[in-house]
Amino acid sequence: MDPKNIVDKDSSFFGQPGGLQTLFFTEMWERMSYYGMRALLVLFMTASLQEGGLALTVVSATAIYGLYTGSVYFMGLPGGWISDRLLGGQKATWYGGIVIMLGHIVLAIPSEAGFFIGMILVVLGTGLLKPNITAMVGQLYGSTDDRRDGGYTLYYMGINIGSIIGYFVTGYLMENAGYHWGFGAAAVGMAFGLIQYRLTLPKLKGVGAEPPKPLSPAGMKRSWAVIWALLAGLAVFTLLALNDVIYIDPTIIASNVAIVFTVIFFVYYLSIFLFSKLTKNEMKRLGALFLVCIASTCFWAGFEQAGSSFNLFARDLTDRMIGGFEIPTTWFQSLNSIFLVALSPFFAALWINLSKRMINPSYGFKSALGLIIMASGFIVMFFASQAAASGLKVAPYWLVAVYFIHTVGELCLSPVALSAVSKLSPKRMAGQMMGVFVLTYSIGNVVAGLLAGGLNPNDPGAMPDLYWTIFIFGVSVGAIVFVLAFFTRKWEKLAEDDDEHPGAVIDANEPVGRP
Ligand code: GLN
């Protein structure tokens, strides 16, 4: 039975299908663990040995940070494929969550080997969980159900509520009990997520229960053999690296990985066009999605300064004292999630009001807007870093302003882009396409880590130039996407299957000529 027909009428979770409750809370706890741990990462790596850290340089730490966050999302590509062809979204999410929890448990053990092994496990687990749980959200809706955008906005709020919990809990534990207690809390968070996922699984009513396009039994067997062989190879490589048989320079790897991930993104996208037997409409819809992907990549490259250079800016260059109270460094990052949860309802209302006035900005246009707004935040950092370069610590409101602007940009781009992926991708490739999209996070994150390497708080004089360059680059790409969005908006509106609806336009009321 087609799952969409079963859940069409269900509106038991804030007007959305009950299955959204399951996915909302699972992702909330997963993100609690991810962001909670991530908030400590650069601080832990750059802290001295006496402070319980790893005493790495800023350049190495930020490169490792970028590599880690980039790999987390890169693994979404195989993770999405595994779901579409081998496991289905439900099992992929479940096993992914278990591996993530194990990763955080290993991180909680104070040892350098445990630190790297734990990170690898989180990378593998998130690759399985993240794209597939996100794709399942879209599968709760029929193709004409207009609750999809609202569903993704709600889901995105769940992500950020989880992040807030993560930042506060791990940040508090880090300062009062030590880094490894923070990592342990992330494991507990993921365990909560897994328990509630298991208990509320029936609410999904079959969504993601089976792979949408399973391989033959022989093909499955071969694929699992390859997957286990690759994992064994990874284990051997890790052992050799930990025993210094192989030397890894994180900065060199990070810059090459950024190139490799970008090439993989283009090749994968092109091969979908060439080999996936797409109909003409599917090709155009994926063309429109490509534009959103470009905007998304550039957006995250700037936005993801949050965990690295902004984090260090907060720690070393910001006056965090309010009276006798010192604001913990990690709290600044939580501003993004706090603003996001607070602003989400306004944005939901804004899109609804605009659409009542027959203004329905396309996915491409909203993405361009998000990118331009985010880039504008770097003007603030330009002035903040100029002030810091004079030698005095700067007031906290600089970072508060940047996080506010970045969050407004995020709300224009990120939940919108998730909805675009789910709407514009062929259903048989739902997991894979979400994996391809998550790759834009990945490239953005690695580039962000590399940029952050040039933003050393010990040398604030070098910061303004780089922040200014990021601003110019972001605004320029945003302007190009804006112009191209005029062309792709028609493609976004095409019906999924041009055999069923030749040349059909879904929303005939859409005003022509508006972005
Ligand atoms: N905050 C969003 C999430 O966790 C986006 C993440 C990202 O780095 N692109 O899903």
Coordinates of C-alpha atoms and ligand atoms in Angstrom, one line a residue:
M1 CA 0.0 0.0 0.0
D2 CA 1.2 3.5 -0.8
P3 CA 2.2 5.0 2.6
K4 CA 1.1 8.5 1.5
N5 CA -2.5 7.3 1.3
I6 CA -2.5 6.0 4.8
V7 CA -1.1 9.1 6.4
D8 CA -2.8 11.7 4.3
K9 CA -5.6 12.5 6.7
D10 CA -3.5 12.2 9.9
S11 CA -2.9 15.6 11.6
S12 CA -2.3 14.5 15.2
F13 CA 1.0 16.4 15.7
F14 CA 0.4 20.2 15.6
G15 CA -1.7 19.7 12.4
Q16 CA 0.9 17.5 10.9
P17 CA 1.0 13.7 10.4
G18 CA 1.6 11.8 13.7
G19 CA 4.8 10.2 12.2
L20 CA 6.4 13.7 12.3
Q21 CA 6.3 13.3 16.1
T22 CA 8.6 10.3 15.9
L23 CA 11.0 11.9 13.5
F24 CA 10.9 15.3 15.3
F25 CA 12.0 13.9 18.7
T26 CA 14.5 11.4 17.3
E27 CA 16.2 14.1 15.3
M28 CA 15.9 16.5 18.3
W29 CA 18.0 14.1 20.5
E30 CA 20.4 13.2 17.7
R31 CA 21.1 16.9 17.2
M32 CA 21.4 17.4 20.9
S33 CA 24.2 14.9 20.9
Y34 CA 25.8 16.2 17.6
Y35 CA 25.9 19.9 18.5
G36 CA 26.6 19.2 22.2
M37 CA 29.7 17.3 21.3
R38 CA 30.6 19.6 18.4
A39 CA 30.5 22.7 20.6
L40 CA 33.3 21.3 22.7
L41 CA 35.4 19.9 19.9
V42 CA 37.7 22.9 18.9
L43 CA 37.9 24.0 22.6
F44 CA 39.0 20.5 23.6
M45 CA 41.5 20.1 20.9
T46 CA 43.2 23.5 21.5
A47 CA 43.1 23.3 25.3
S48 CA 46.5 22.5 26.9
L49 CA 47.2 19.1 28.3
Q50 CA 47.0 20.5 31.9
E51 CA 43.5 21.7 31.1
G52 CA 42.6 18.2 29.9
G53 CA 42.8 19.0 26.2
L54 CA 44.9 17.8 23.3
A55 CA 47.1 20.9 23.0
L56 CA 46.8 21.1 19.2
T57 CA 47.4 24.3 17.2
V58 CA 44.4 26.4 16.0
V59 CA 45.2 25.5 12.4
S60 CA 45.3 21.7 13.0
A61 CA 42.3 21.8 15.3
T62 CA 40.1 23.8 12.9
A63 CA 41.2 21.6 10.0
I64 CA 40.3 18.5 12.0
Y65 CA 37.0 20.1 13.0
G66 CA 36.2 20.9 9.3
L67 CA 37.2 17.4 8.3
Y68 CA 35.0 15.9 11.0
T69 CA 31.9 17.9 10.2
G70 CA 32.5 17.6 6.5
S71 CA 32.8 13.8 6.8
V72 CA 29.7 13.5 9.0
Y73 CA 27.7 14.9 6.1
F74 CA 29.7 13.3 3.3
M75 CA 28.7 9.9 4.6
G76 CA 25.1 10.9 3.9
L77 CA 25.8 9.9 0.3
P78 CA 26.4 6.2 0.9
G79 CA 23.9 6.4 3.8
G80 CA 21.1 7.6 1.5
W81 CA 22.0 4.9 -1.1
I82 CA 22.0 2.2 1.6
S83 CA 18.5 3.2 2.6
D84 CA 17.1 3.3 -1.0
R85 CA 18.6 0.0 -2.1
L86 CA 19.4 -2.1 1.0
L87 CA 17.7 -1.1 4.3
G88 CA 14.9 1.4 4.0
G89 CA 14.8 4.7 6.0
Q90 CA 13.5 3.2 9.3
K91 CA 16.3 0.7 9.8
A92 CA 18.9 3.1 8.5
T93 CA 17.9 5.6 11.1
W94 CA 17.8 3.0 13.9
Y95 CA 21.2 1.5 13.2
G96 CA 22.7 5.0 12.5
G97 CA 21.5 6.1 15.9
I98 CA 23.1 3.1 17.6
V99 CA 26.4 3.7 16.0
I100 CA 26.3 7.4 17.0
M101 CA 25.6 6.5 20.6
L102 CA 28.5 4.1 20.6
G103 CA 30.7 6.9 19.2
H104 CA 29.8 9.2 22.0
I105 CA 30.4 6.5 24.6
V106 CA 33.9 6.0 23.2
L107 CA 34.5 9.8 23.2
A108 CA 33.6 9.9 26.9
I109 CA 36.6 7.7 27.7
P110 CA 39.6 10.0 28.2
S111 CA 42.2 8.8 25.7
E112 CA 43.5 10.2 22.4
A113 CA 42.8 6.9 20.5
G114 CA 39.3 6.9 21.9
F115 CA 38.8 10.5 20.7
F116 CA 39.5 9.7 17.1
I117 CA 37.7 6.3 17.1
G118 CA 34.6 8.0 18.7
M119 CA 34.6 10.7 16.0
I120 CA 34.8 8.0 13.2
L121 CA 31.8 6.2 14.7
V122 CA 29.7 9.4 14.9
V123 CA 30.6 10.1 11.3
L124 CA 29.5 6.7 10.1
G125 CA 26.3 6.7 12.2
T126 CA 25.2 10.2 11.2
G127 CA 25.7 9.3 7.6
L128 CA 23.1 6.6 8.0
L129 CA 20.7 8.5 10.1
K130 CA 20.7 12.2 9.0
P131 CA 19.7 12.0 5.3
N132 CA 17.2 9.2 5.8
I133 CA 15.3 10.6 8.8
T134 CA 15.1 13.9 6.8
A135 CA 13.8 12.2 3.7
M136 CA 11.2 10.3 5.7
V137 CA 9.7 13.6 6.8
G138 CA 8.9 14.4 3.2
Q139 CA 7.5 10.9 2.7
L140 CA 4.8 11.6 5.3
Y141 CA 3.1 13.8 2.7
G142 CA 1.3 13.1 -0.5
S143 CA 2.6 15.0 -3.6
T144 CA -0.3 17.5 -3.4
D145 CA -0.2 17.9 0.4
D146 CA 0.7 21.5 1.1
R147 CA 1.7 20.9 4.7
R148 CA 5.1 19.7 3.6
D149 CA 6.9 23.1 4.0
G150 CA 5.2 23.6 7.4
G151 CA 6.2 20.1 8.4
Y152 CA 9.9 20.8 7.5
T153 CA 9.8 24.1 9.4
L154 CA 8.5 22.3 12.5
Y155 CA 11.1 19.5 12.1
Y156 CA 13.8 22.2 11.8
M157 CA 12.6 23.6 15.1
G158 CA 13.1 20.2 16.6
I159 CA 16.6 20.2 15.3
N160 CA 17.3 23.5 17.0
I161 CA 15.5 22.7 20.3
G162 CA 17.9 19.6 20.5
S163 CA 20.8 21.9 19.7
I164 CA 19.9 24.3 22.5
I165 CA 19.7 21.4 25.0
G166 CA 23.1 20.1 23.7
Y167 CA 24.9 23.4 24.0
F168 CA 23.7 24.1 27.5
V169 CA 24.2 20.6 28.9
T170 CA 27.6 19.8 27.4
G171 CA 28.8 23.4 27.9
Y172 CA 27.9 23.3 31.6
L173 CA 29.5 19.9 32.1
M174 CA 32.6 20.9 30.2
E175 CA 33.2 23.9 32.5
N176 CA 32.2 22.2 35.7
A177 CA 33.2 18.6 35.3
G178 CA 35.4 18.2 32.3
Y179 CA 35.3 17.6 28.5
H180 CA 34.6 13.9 28.7
W181 CA 31.5 14.4 30.9
G182 CA 30.2 16.6 28.1
F183 CA 30.8 13.8 25.5
G184 CA 29.1 11.3 27.8
A185 CA 26.0 13.5 28.0
A186 CA 25.8 13.4 24.2
A187 CA 25.7 9.6 24.4
V188 CA 22.8 9.8 26.9
G189 CA 20.9 12.2 24.6
M190 CA 21.2 9.8 21.7
A191 CA 20.0 7.0 23.9
F192 CA 16.9 9.0 24.7
G193 CA 16.4 9.5 21.0
L194 CA 16.7 5.8 20.3
I195 CA 14.3 4.8 23.0
Q196 CA 11.6 7.2 21.9
Y197 CA 12.1 6.2 18.2
R198 CA 11.5 2.6 19.1
L199 CA 8.4 3.3 21.2
T200 CA 6.8 5.6 18.6
L201 CA 7.8 3.8 15.5
P202 CA 4.2 2.6 14.7
K203 CA 3.3 6.3 14.1
L204 CA 5.3 6.1 10.9
K205 CA 2.7 3.7 9.5
G206 CA 5.0 2.0 7.1
V207 CA 6.9 5.1 5.9
G208 CA 10.5 4.0 5.3
A209 CA 9.8 0.4 6.3
E210 CA 11.2 -1.0 3.0
P211 CA 13.8 0.3 0.6
P212 CA 12.0 2.0 -2.2
K213 CA 14.1 0.4 -4.9
P214 CA 15.7 -2.7 -3.4
L215 CA 18.6 -4.5 -5.1
S216 CA 18.2 -8.2 -6.0
P217 CA 19.1 -10.6 -3.2
A218 CA 22.4 -11.4 -4.9
G219 CA 23.1 -7.7 -5.4
M220 CA 22.4 -7.0 -1.7
K221 CA 24.8 -9.8 -0.7
R222 CA 27.5 -8.3 -2.9
S223 CA 26.9 -4.8 -1.6
W224 CA 27.1 -5.8 2.1
A225 CA 30.4 -7.7 1.3
V226 CA 31.8 -4.5 -0.2
I227 CA 30.5 -2.4 2.8
W228 CA 32.1 -4.7 5.4
A229 CA 35.4 -4.8 3.4
L230 CA 35.5 -1.0 3.3
L231 CA 34.8 -0.8 7.0
A232 CA 37.6 -3.3 7.7
G233 CA 39.9 -1.2 5.5
L234 CA 38.9 1.9 7.5
A235 CA 39.6 0.1 10.8
V236 CA 43.1 -1.0 9.6
F237 CA 43.9 2.6 8.4
T238 CA 42.8 4.0 11.7
L239 CA 45.0 1.6 13.6
L240 CA 48.0 2.5 11.5
A241 CA 47.4 6.2 11.9
L242 CA 46.9 5.9 15.6
N243 CA 50.2 4.1 15.8
D244 CA 52.0 6.7 13.7
V245 CA 52.7 4.3 10.9
I246 CA 50.8 6.6 8.6
Y247 CA 51.3 10.3 9.2
I248 CA 48.2 12.5 8.6
D249 CA 48.5 16.3 8.2
P250 CA 44.9 17.5 8.8
T251 CA 45.4 20.8 7.0
I252 CA 46.7 19.2 3.8
I253 CA 43.9 16.5 3.9
A254 CA 41.2 19.1 4.6
S255 CA 42.1 21.2 1.5
N256 CA 42.2 18.1 -0.7
V257 CA 39.1 16.7 0.8
A258 CA 37.2 19.9 -0.1
I259 CA 38.2 19.4 -3.7
V260 CA 37.4 15.7 -3.7
F261 CA 33.9 16.2 -2.1
T262 CA 33.1 18.9 -4.6
V263 CA 34.2 16.7 -7.6
I264 CA 32.1 13.8 -6.1
F265 CA 29.1 16.1 -5.8
F266 CA 29.3 17.2 -9.4
V267 CA 30.0 13.7 -10.8
Y268 CA 27.2 12.2 -8.7
Y269 CA 24.7 14.8 -9.8
L270 CA 25.7 14.4 -13.4
S271 CA 25.5 10.7 -13.3
I272 CA 22.0 10.9 -12.0
F273 CA 21.2 13.0 -15.0
L274 CA 22.9 10.5 -17.4
F275 CA 22.0 7.1 -15.9
S276 CA 18.9 7.4 -13.9
K277 CA 16.4 7.3 -16.8
L278 CA 14.9 10.6 -15.7
T279 CA 11.9 12.0 -17.5
K280 CA 12.2 15.5 -19.0
N281 CA 10.3 17.1 -16.1
E282 CA 12.4 15.2 -13.6
M283 CA 15.5 16.6 -15.2
K284 CA 14.2 20.1 -15.0
R285 CA 13.2 19.7 -11.4
L286 CA 16.6 18.4 -10.6
G287 CA 18.1 21.3 -12.5
A288 CA 16.2 23.7 -10.2
L289 CA 17.4 21.8 -7.2
F290 CA 21.0 22.1 -8.4
L291 CA 20.7 25.9 -8.0
V292 CA 19.5 25.4 -4.4
C293 CA 22.5 23.1 -3.8
I294 CA 25.0 25.7 -5.0
A295 CA 23.5 28.3 -2.7
S296 CA 23.4 25.8 0.2
T297 CA 27.1 25.0 -0.2
C298 CA 28.2 28.6 -0.1
F299 CA 25.8 29.4 2.7
W300 CA 27.3 26.7 5.1
A301 CA 30.9 27.6 4.2
G302 CA 30.2 31.0 5.8
F303 CA 27.7 30.0 8.4
E304 CA 29.8 27.2 9.9
Q305 CA 32.3 29.7 11.3
A306 CA 30.0 29.3 14.3
G307 CA 31.7 26.2 15.8
S308 CA 35.2 27.3 14.8
S309 CA 36.4 30.9 14.3
F310 CA 33.3 32.5 16.1
N311 CA 33.8 30.0 18.9
L312 CA 37.4 31.1 19.4
F313 CA 36.4 34.7 18.9
A314 CA 34.0 34.3 21.8
R315 CA 36.6 32.6 24.0
D316 CA 39.6 34.8 23.4
L317 CA 38.4 38.1 22.0
T318 CA 35.1 38.7 23.6
D319 CA 34.5 40.3 27.0
R320 CA 32.2 37.6 28.5
M321 CA 31.8 39.1 32.0
I322 CA 28.4 40.4 33.0
G323 CA 28.9 41.7 36.5
G324 CA 30.5 38.8 38.4
F325 CA 29.2 36.2 35.9
E326 CA 31.3 34.9 33.0
I327 CA 29.2 33.7 30.0
P328 CA 30.4 30.2 29.1
T329 CA 31.9 30.3 25.6
T330 CA 29.6 27.6 24.1
W331 CA 26.5 29.7 25.0
F332 CA 27.2 32.0 22.1
Q333 CA 26.7 29.2 19.6
S334 CA 23.4 28.4 21.2
L335 CA 22.2 31.9 20.2
N336 CA 21.7 30.6 16.6
S337 CA 19.3 27.9 17.8
I338 CA 17.5 30.2 20.3
F339 CA 16.9 32.8 17.6
L340 CA 15.9 30.1 15.2
V341 CA 13.2 28.6 17.5
A342 CA 12.0 32.1 18.4
L343 CA 11.8 33.3 14.7
S344 CA 10.4 30.2 13.1
P345 CA 6.8 31.0 13.7
F346 CA 7.2 34.5 12.2
F347 CA 8.8 33.0 9.1
A348 CA 6.1 30.4 8.8
A349 CA 3.5 33.2 9.1
L350 CA 5.4 35.4 6.6
W351 CA 5.4 32.7 3.9
I352 CA 1.7 32.0 4.5
N353 CA 0.9 35.7 4.3
L354 CA 2.9 36.2 1.2
S355 CA 1.2 33.3 -0.5
K356 CA -2.2 34.8 0.4
R357 CA -1.1 37.8 -1.6
M358 CA -0.2 35.4 -4.4
I359 CA 3.5 36.0 -3.8
N360 CA 5.2 32.6 -3.6
P361 CA 8.9 33.1 -3.8
S362 CA 10.5 30.1 -5.4
Y363 CA 13.0 27.8 -3.6
G364 CA 15.8 29.3 -5.7
F365 CA 14.9 32.9 -4.8
K366 CA 14.6 32.1 -1.0
S367 CA 18.0 30.4 -1.1
A368 CA 19.6 33.4 -2.8
L369 CA 18.1 35.7 -0.2
G370 CA 19.3 33.4 2.7
L371 CA 22.8 33.4 1.3
I372 CA 22.9 37.2 0.8
I373 CA 21.6 37.8 4.4
M374 CA 24.1 35.4 5.9
A375 CA 27.0 37.0 4.0
S376 CA 25.9 40.4 5.3
G377 CA 26.6 39.1 8.8
F378 CA 30.3 39.2 7.9
I379 CA 30.2 43.0 7.7
V380 CA 29.5 42.9 11.4
M381 CA 32.4 40.5 12.0
F382 CA 34.6 42.8 9.9
F383 CA 34.0 45.7 12.3
A384 CA 34.1 43.4 15.4
S385 CA 37.5 42.0 14.4
Q386 CA 38.8 45.5 13.7
A387 CA 37.8 46.5 17.2
A388 CA 39.5 43.3 18.6
A389 CA 42.6 44.0 16.6
S390 CA 43.1 47.1 18.7
G391 CA 44.0 44.8 21.6
L392 CA 40.9 45.2 23.8
K393 CA 38.3 42.5 24.2
V394 CA 35.0 43.4 22.4
A395 CA 31.5 43.6 23.7
P396 CA 29.4 40.4 23.4
Y397 CA 26.7 42.1 21.3
W398 CA 28.8 41.9 18.2
L399 CA 28.5 38.1 18.1
V400 CA 24.9 38.4 19.2
A401 CA 24.2 40.6 16.1
V402 CA 26.1 38.2 13.8
Y403 CA 24.2 35.2 15.1
F404 CA 20.9 37.0 14.6
I405 CA 21.6 37.9 11.0
H406 CA 22.9 34.4 10.3
T407 CA 19.8 32.8 11.7
V408 CA 17.5 35.0 9.6
G409 CA 19.5 33.9 6.6
E410 CA 19.3 30.2 7.7
L411 CA 15.5 30.4 8.0
C412 CA 15.2 31.7 4.4
L413 CA 17.5 28.9 3.1
S414 CA 17.8 25.8 5.2
P415 CA 14.3 24.4 6.0
V416 CA 13.2 25.7 2.6
A417 CA 16.0 23.7 0.9
L418 CA 15.0 20.5 2.7
S419 CA 11.5 20.9 1.5
A420 CA 12.8 21.5 -2.0
V421 CA 14.9 18.3 -2.0
S422 CA 11.9 16.3 -0.9
K423 CA 9.5 18.0 -3.4
L424 CA 11.8 18.1 -6.4
S425 CA 13.5 14.6 -6.2
P426 CA 12.0 11.5 -7.8
K427 CA 10.5 9.4 -5.0
R428 CA 12.5 6.3 -5.9
M429 CA 15.7 8.3 -5.1
A430 CA 14.5 10.1 -1.9
G431 CA 17.3 8.9 0.4
Q432 CA 20.0 9.3 -2.2
M433 CA 19.0 12.8 -3.2
M434 CA 18.9 13.9 0.4
G435 CA 22.4 12.3 0.7
V436 CA 23.5 14.4 -2.3
F437 CA 22.0 17.5 -0.7
V438 CA 23.6 16.8 2.7
L439 CA 26.9 16.7 0.7
T440 CA 26.4 20.5 0.3
Y441 CA 26.7 20.7 4.1
S442 CA 29.8 18.6 3.9
I443 CA 31.6 20.8 1.3
G444 CA 30.5 23.9 3.1
N445 CA 31.8 22.6 6.4
V446 CA 35.2 21.6 5.1
V447 CA 35.7 25.0 3.4
A448 CA 34.5 26.7 6.6
G449 CA 37.2 24.8 8.6
L450 CA 39.9 25.9 6.1
L451 CA 38.7 29.5 6.2
A452 CA 38.8 29.4 10.0
G453 CA 42.5 28.4 9.9
G454 CA 43.2 31.9 8.7
L455 CA 41.2 33.4 11.6
N456 CA 43.5 32.8 14.5
P457 CA 42.5 34.7 17.6
N458 CA 46.2 35.2 18.4
D459 CA 46.4 37.3 15.2
P460 CA 43.2 39.4 15.1
G461 CA 44.8 41.9 12.8
A462 CA 44.5 39.4 9.9
M463 CA 40.8 38.8 10.5
P464 CA 39.0 41.8 9.0
D465 CA 40.4 41.2 5.5
L466 CA 39.2 37.6 5.4
Y467 CA 35.8 38.4 6.9
W468 CA 35.4 41.1 4.2
T469 CA 36.3 38.6 1.4
I470 CA 33.8 36.1 2.7
F471 CA 31.1 38.9 2.6
I472 CA 31.9 39.9 -1.0
F473 CA 32.0 36.3 -2.1
G474 CA 28.7 35.3 -0.5
V475 CA 26.9 38.4 -1.8
S476 CA 28.2 37.8 -5.3
V477 CA 27.2 34.1 -5.5
G478 CA 23.8 35.1 -3.9
A479 CA 23.3 37.7 -6.6
I480 CA 24.0 35.1 -9.4
V481 CA 21.7 32.6 -7.8
F482 CA 19.0 35.3 -7.6
V483 CA 19.2 36.0 -11.3
L484 CA 19.3 32.3 -12.2
A485 CA 16.3 31.6 -10.0
F486 CA 14.2 33.6 -12.5
F487 CA 14.8 30.8 -15.0
T488 CA 14.5 27.8 -12.7
R489 CA 11.3 28.8 -10.9
K490 CA 9.2 27.4 -13.8
W491 CA 11.0 24.1 -13.5
E492 CA 10.2 23.9 -9.8
K493 CA 6.5 23.9 -10.7
L494 CA 6.5 21.1 -13.2
A495 CA 4.7 18.0 -12.2
E496 CA 6.9 15.0 -11.2
D497 CA 6.0 12.7 -14.0
D498 CA 5.6 14.2 -17.5
D499 CA 4.1 11.0 -18.8
E500 CA 1.2 11.4 -16.5
H501 CA 0.8 15.1 -16.8
P502 CA 2.6 16.2 -20.0
G503 CA 3.9 19.7 -19.4
A504 CA 1.7 20.2 -16.4
V505 CA 2.2 23.2 -14.1
I506 CA 1.2 22.3 -10.5
D507 CA 0.3 25.8 -9.4
A508 CA -1.5 27.5 -12.2
N509 CA -2.2 30.5 -10.0
E510 CA 1.4 31.3 -9.5
P511 CA 2.0 34.9 -10.7
V512 CA 4.4 35.0 -13.7
G513 CA 7.4 37.3 -13.5
R514 CA 7.8 37.3 -9.7
P515 CA 10.8 35.8 -8.2
Ligands
GLN1 N1 21.3 23.0 11.7 C1 21.0 22.1 10.6 C2 21.0 20.7 11.0 O1 21.6 20.3 11.9 C3 21.9 22.4 9.4 C4 23.2 21.7 9.6 C5 24.3 22.1 8.7 O2 25.5 22.2 9.0 N2 24.0 22.3 7.5 O3 20.4 19.9 10.3

